[in-house]
Structures are given as structure tokens and as C-alpha cells.
Short mmCIF file of C-alpha atoms and ligand atoms in Angstrom, two decimals:
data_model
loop_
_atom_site.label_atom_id
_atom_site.label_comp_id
_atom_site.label_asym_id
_atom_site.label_seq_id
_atom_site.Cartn_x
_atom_site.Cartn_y
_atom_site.Cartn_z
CA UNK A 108 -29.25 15.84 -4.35
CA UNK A 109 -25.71 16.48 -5.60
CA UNK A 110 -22.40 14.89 -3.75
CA UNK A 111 -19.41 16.19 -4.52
CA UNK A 112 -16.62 12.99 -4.15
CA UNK A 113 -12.67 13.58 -4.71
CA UNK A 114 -11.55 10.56 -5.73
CA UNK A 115 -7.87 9.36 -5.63
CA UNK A 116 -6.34 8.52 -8.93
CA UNK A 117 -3.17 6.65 -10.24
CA UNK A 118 -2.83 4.97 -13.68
CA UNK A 119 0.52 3.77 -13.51
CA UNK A 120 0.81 3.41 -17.09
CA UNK A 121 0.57 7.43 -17.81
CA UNK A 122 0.90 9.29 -14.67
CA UNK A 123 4.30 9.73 -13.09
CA UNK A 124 2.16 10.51 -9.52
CA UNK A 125 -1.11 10.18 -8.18
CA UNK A 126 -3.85 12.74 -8.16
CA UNK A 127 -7.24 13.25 -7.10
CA UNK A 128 -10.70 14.14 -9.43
CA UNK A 129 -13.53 15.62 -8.38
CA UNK A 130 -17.04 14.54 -9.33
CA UNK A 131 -20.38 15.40 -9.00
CA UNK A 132 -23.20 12.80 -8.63
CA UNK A 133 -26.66 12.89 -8.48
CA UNK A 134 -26.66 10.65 -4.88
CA UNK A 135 -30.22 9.89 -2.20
CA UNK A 136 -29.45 9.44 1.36
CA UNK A 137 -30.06 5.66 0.65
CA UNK A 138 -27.50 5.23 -2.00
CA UNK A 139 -24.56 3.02 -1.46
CA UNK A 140 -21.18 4.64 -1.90
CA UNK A 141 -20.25 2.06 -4.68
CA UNK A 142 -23.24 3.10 -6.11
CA UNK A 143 -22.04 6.42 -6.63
CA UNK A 144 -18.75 5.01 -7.88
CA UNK A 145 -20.56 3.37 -9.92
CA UNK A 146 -22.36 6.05 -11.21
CA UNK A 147 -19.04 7.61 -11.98
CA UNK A 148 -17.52 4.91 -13.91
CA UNK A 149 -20.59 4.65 -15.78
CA UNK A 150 -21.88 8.24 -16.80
CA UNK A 151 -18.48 10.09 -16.41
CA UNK A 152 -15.29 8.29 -16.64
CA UNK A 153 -15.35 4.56 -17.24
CA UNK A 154 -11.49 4.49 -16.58
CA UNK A 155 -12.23 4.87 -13.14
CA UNK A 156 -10.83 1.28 -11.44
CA UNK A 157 -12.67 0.13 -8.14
CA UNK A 158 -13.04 -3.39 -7.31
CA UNK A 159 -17.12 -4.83 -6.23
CA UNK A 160 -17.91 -8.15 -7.13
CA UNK A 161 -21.26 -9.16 -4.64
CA UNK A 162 -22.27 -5.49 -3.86
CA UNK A 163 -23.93 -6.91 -0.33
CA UNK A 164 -20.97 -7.61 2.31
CA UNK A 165 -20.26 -10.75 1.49
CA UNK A 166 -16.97 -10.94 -0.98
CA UNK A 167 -14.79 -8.42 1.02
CA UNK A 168 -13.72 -6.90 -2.69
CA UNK A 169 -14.98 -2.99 -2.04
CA UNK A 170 -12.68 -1.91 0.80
CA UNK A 171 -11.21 1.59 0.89
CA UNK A 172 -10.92 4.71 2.64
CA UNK A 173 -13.71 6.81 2.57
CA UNK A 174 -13.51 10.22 4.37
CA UNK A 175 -10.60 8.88 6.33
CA UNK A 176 -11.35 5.55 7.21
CA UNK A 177 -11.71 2.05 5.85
CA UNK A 178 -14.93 0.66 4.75
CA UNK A 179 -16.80 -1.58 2.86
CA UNK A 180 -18.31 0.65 0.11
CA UNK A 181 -21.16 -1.67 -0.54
CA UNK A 182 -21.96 -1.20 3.44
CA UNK A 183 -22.13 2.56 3.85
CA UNK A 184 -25.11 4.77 2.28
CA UNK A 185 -24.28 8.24 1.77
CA UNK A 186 -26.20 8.92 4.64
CA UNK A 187 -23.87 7.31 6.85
CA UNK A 188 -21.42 10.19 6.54
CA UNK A 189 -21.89 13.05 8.75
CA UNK A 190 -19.29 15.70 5.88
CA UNK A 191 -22.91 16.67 4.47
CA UNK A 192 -22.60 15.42 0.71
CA UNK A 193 -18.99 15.56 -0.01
CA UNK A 194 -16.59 12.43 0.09
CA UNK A 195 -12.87 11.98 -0.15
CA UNK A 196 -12.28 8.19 -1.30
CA UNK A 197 -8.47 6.77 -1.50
CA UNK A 198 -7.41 3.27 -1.93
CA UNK A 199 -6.88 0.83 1.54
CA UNK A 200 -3.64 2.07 2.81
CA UNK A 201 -0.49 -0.19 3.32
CA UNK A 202 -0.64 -1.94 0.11
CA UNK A 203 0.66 -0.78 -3.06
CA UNK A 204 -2.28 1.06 -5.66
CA UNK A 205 -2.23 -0.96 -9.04
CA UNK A 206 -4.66 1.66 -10.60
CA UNK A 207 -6.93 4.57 -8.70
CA UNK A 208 -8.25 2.66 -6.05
CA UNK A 209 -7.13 -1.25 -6.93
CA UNK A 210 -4.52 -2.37 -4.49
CA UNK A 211 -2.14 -5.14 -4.39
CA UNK A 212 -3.28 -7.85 -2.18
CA UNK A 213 -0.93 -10.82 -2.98
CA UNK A 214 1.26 -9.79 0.41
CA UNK A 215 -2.25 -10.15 2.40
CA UNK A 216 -3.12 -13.34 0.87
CA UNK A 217 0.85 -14.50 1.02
CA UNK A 218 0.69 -13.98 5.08
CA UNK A 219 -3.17 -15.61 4.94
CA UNK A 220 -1.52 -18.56 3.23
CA UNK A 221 1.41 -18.66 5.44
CA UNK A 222 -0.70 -19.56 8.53
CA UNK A 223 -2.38 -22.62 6.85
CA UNK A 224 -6.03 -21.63 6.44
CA UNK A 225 -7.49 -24.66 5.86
CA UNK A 226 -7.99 -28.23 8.69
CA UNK A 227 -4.99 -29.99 9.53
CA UNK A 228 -6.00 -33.32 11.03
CA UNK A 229 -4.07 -36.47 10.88
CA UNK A 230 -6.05 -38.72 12.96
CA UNK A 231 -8.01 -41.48 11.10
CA UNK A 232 -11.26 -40.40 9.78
CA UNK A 233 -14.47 -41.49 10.90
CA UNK A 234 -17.04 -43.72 9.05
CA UNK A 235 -18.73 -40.47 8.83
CA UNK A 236 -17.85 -36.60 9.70
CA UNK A 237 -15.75 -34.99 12.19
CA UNK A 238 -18.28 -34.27 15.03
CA UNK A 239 -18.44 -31.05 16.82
CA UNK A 240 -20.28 -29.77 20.03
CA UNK A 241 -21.86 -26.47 19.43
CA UNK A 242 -20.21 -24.53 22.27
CA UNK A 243 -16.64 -25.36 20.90
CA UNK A 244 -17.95 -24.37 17.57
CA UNK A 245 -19.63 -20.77 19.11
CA UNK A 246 -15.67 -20.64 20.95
CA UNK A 247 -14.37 -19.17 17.28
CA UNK A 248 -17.47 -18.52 15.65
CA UNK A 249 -17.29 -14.59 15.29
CA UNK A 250 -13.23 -15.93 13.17
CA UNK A 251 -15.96 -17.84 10.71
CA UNK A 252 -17.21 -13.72 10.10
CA UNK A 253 -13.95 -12.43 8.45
CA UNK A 254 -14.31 -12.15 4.84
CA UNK A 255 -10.82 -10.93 3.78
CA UNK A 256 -11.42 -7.43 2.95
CA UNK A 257 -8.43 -6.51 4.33
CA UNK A 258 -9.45 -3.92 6.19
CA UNK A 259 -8.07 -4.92 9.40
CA UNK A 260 -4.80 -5.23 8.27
CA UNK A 261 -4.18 -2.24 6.40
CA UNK A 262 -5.26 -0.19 9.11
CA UNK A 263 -2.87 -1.77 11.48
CA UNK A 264 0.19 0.32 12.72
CA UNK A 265 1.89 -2.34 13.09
CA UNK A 266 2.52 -3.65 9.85
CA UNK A 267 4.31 -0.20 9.00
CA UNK A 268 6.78 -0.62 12.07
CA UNK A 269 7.32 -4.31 11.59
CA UNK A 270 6.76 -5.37 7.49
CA UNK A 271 7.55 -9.04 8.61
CA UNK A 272 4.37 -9.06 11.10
CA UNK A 273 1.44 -11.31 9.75
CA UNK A 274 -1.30 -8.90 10.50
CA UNK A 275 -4.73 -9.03 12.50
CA UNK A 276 -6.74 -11.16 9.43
CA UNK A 277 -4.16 -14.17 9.09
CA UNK A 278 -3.68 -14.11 13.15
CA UNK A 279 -7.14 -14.57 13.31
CA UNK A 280 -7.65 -17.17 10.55
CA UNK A 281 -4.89 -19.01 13.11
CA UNK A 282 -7.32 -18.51 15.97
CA UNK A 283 -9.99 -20.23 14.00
CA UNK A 284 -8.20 -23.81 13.43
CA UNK A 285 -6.07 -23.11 17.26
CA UNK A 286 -10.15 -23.07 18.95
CA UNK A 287 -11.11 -25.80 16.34
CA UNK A 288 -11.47 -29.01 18.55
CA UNK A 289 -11.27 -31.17 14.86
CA UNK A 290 -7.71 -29.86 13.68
CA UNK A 291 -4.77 -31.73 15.05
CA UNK A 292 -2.19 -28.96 14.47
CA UNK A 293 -2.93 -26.90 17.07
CA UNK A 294 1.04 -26.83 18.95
CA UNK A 295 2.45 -26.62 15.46
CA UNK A 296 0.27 -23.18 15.20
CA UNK A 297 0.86 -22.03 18.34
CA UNK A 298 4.95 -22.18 17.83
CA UNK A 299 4.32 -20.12 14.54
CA UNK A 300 2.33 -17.28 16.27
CA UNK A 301 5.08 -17.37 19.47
CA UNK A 302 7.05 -14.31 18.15
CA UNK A 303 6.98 -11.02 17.01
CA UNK A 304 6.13 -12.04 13.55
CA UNK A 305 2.90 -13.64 14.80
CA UNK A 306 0.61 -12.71 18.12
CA UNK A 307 3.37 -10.47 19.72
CA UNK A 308 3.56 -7.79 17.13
CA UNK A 309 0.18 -7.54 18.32
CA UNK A 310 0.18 -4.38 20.37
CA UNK A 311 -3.68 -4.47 21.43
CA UNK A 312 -4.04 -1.12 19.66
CA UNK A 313 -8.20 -2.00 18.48
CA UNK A 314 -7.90 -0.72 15.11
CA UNK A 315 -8.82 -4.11 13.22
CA UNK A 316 -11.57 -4.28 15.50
CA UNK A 317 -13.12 -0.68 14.59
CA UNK A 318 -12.75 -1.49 11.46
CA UNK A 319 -13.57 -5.07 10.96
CA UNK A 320 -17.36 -4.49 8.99
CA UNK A 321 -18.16 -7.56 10.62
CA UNK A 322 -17.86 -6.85 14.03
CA UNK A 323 -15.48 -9.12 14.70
CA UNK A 324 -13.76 -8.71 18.04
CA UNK A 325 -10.39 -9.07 16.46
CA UNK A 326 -8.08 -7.78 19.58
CA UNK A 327 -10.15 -9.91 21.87
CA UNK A 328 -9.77 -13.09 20.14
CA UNK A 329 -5.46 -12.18 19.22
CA UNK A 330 -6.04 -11.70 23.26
CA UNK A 331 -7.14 -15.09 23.41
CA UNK A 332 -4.03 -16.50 21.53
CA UNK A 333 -1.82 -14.67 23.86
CA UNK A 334 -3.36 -16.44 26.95
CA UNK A 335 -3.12 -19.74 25.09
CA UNK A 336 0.66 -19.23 24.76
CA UNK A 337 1.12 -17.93 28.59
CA UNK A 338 -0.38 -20.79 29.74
CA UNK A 339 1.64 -23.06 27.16
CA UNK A 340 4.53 -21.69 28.74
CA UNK A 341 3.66 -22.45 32.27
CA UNK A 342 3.11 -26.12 31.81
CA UNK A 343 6.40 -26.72 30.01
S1 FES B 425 -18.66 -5.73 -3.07
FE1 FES B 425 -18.53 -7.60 -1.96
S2 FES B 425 -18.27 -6.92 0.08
FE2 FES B 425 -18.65 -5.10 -1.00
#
């Protein structure tokens, strides 16, 4: 079965603006898109730059827009699209395109650092780990899901309107340590997220959770923060 996919292109180093190629592919229903990039690079046009490092959902390294909207290409078969056997395929939005469809994700992982991702917790250690009961552990479980694809956050609106915004994946990596009963750091997070920079550029619009290949309830657990702070508030 032939697909026909337009692909977006940019080589910074010899085109003055971007362009797209079409190819054609031998593709089955069952094929994974980045198996047809694949394809691509391999039998047509090896200059073709894509990132895909685990090829099963697990490194977060093939996101992009495919037929309008972000996705994991390692997740969707061809299949999967209902525009018959032709695909349009353009680099995650928001950041900038280092070649075709590479983008630029050292502002994502900037904001991602910016909320300390990793357990604060100054209290003395015990003789042997920091115990936790499984229902405060299930409390942020569905945060432990987000791989950093990015997805979420360059399909916010937000972060267009408001550049200084964190974004829905480094609120959430927030939420993780907030609900995590063995960090210690929990007001000092809290304060950070208090502004329109952190939880309240959050305008509940549900995009990161659409896209989120996950299923992360993104909005619902930003939601959470937001009542965390309200109630903060009221028993100052
Ligand atoms: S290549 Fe790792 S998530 Fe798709």
C-alpha cells in the first residue's frame, strides 16, 4: 500500500526558509509512523533529521505534529489516521526547528530544571529508606507517567501569550515532589508556582491533557495545585 507523507523541511545551513517534500512509502496499516520515516531516511533521503531513540513510548524523543496534532510517532500506526494514506508531518510547534523536524528543547528542559525535579529533604535520614504508604504514593502517581516529550507544552496556548510561563510538563514535575509526603520543600514549591509564571498562567484550557500520550490528567492535577494554594491562602 502506498502513503503519500509531506514532510516539513529546514536545513538551516542551506535553505534561507523552510519547505515541505513529498514522499511515497510502501506503508501496512500496522506500520508505525517512524517507521515510515524511517523508511524515508533510509531508502530515499538519509538527510532527513527526526529524532527516535527507544521506538516503544518510553524515551519521549519522537514527538511531532502529524496531520495537525502532536504525537508520539513511535505510538501511532498508519492506521490510526483517518486522511486515508496521506500524512502531513511538521516539527512540535513552539520551539525553534534545528533541522526538518529536530527542535530545540534546552528552553523545555531550562523551565523542567527551574522547578527542581529531583527530592528535596533535609530531615535526617533513616537507618534505612524513606518510607511511603501506597495511597500517598497512588496521590501523584499518573506525574511518575510523564516522559518529557514535550508534547504538552508545545501545544499549550499559553506559552505563546506569556513566554515567561513554565508550561504544563515542569508544573507537573512540581506536583510530583508538592504530593510527595518524603520531600521537605513543599512551601518553598508552592511560593514558586503562586504566580502567573507558575500554576496561574494555567488557564484550564485541556490541551496538555489531549495530548499527553500517557494519559496523564495534566489540567486535573495543575487543578490540584491551585486548590493547594487557595487553601494555603486561607490559613495564613
Ligand atoms: S522513540 Fe522513544 S518515545 Fe518514541
Amino acid at each position: 500500500m502506498k502513503s503519500t507523507f509531506i514532510i516539513y523541511r529546514y536545513n538551516p545551513t542551506v535553505d534561507k526558509e523552510a519547505h515541505y517534500q513529498e514522499f511515497t512509502v510502501d506503508a501496512g496499516p500496522t506500520d508505525k509512523i517512524v517507521d515510515c520515516l524511517n523508511k524515508i531516511r533510509w531508502e530515499q533521503d538519509p538527510t532527513l533529521a527526526f529524532r527516535a531513540s527507544c521506538v516503544h513510548g518510553i524515551c519521549g524523543s519522537d514527538a511531532m505534529v502529524i496531520n495537525s496534532r502532536v504525537d508520539l510517532a513511535c505510538q501511532k500506526l498508519v492506521r490510526d489516521y483517518k486522511t486515508g494514506n496521506n500524512f502531513v508531518v511538521e516539527p512540535l510547534p513552539f520551539f525553534d526547528v534545528i533541522k526538518d523536524l529536530v527542535v530545540d528543547l534546552e528552553p523545555f528542559f531550562d523551565r523542567h530544571r527551574s522547578v527542581r525535579p529531583h527530592l528535596i529533604n533535609d530531615r535526617e535520614p533513616p537507618d534505612r529508606e524513606r518510607l511511603q504508604d501506597s495511597e500517598t504514593q497512588q496521590s501523584f502517581e499518573p506525574a511518575l507517567r510523564c516522559i518529557l516529550c514535550a508534547s504538552c507544552t508545545s501545544s499549550c496556548p499559553i506559552n505563546r501569550a506569556n513566554p515567561n510561563y513554565l508550561g504544563p510538563a515542569a508544573l507537573l514535575r512540581a506536583f510530583r515532589y508538592i504530593y510527595d509526603s518524603r520531600d521537605s520543600a513543599t512551601e518553598e514549591r508552592l511560593t514558586q508556582l503562586d504566580n502567573d509564571e507558575g500554576v496561574w498562567g494555567c488557564k484550564s484550557m485541556w490541551w496538555c491533557t489531549d495530548v499527553c500520550p500517557k494519559g496523564i490528567p495534566v489540567t486535573k492535577c495543575l487543578g490540584q495545585i491551585k486548590r493547594l494554594l487557595k487553601q494555603r491562602e486561607k490559613n495564613k
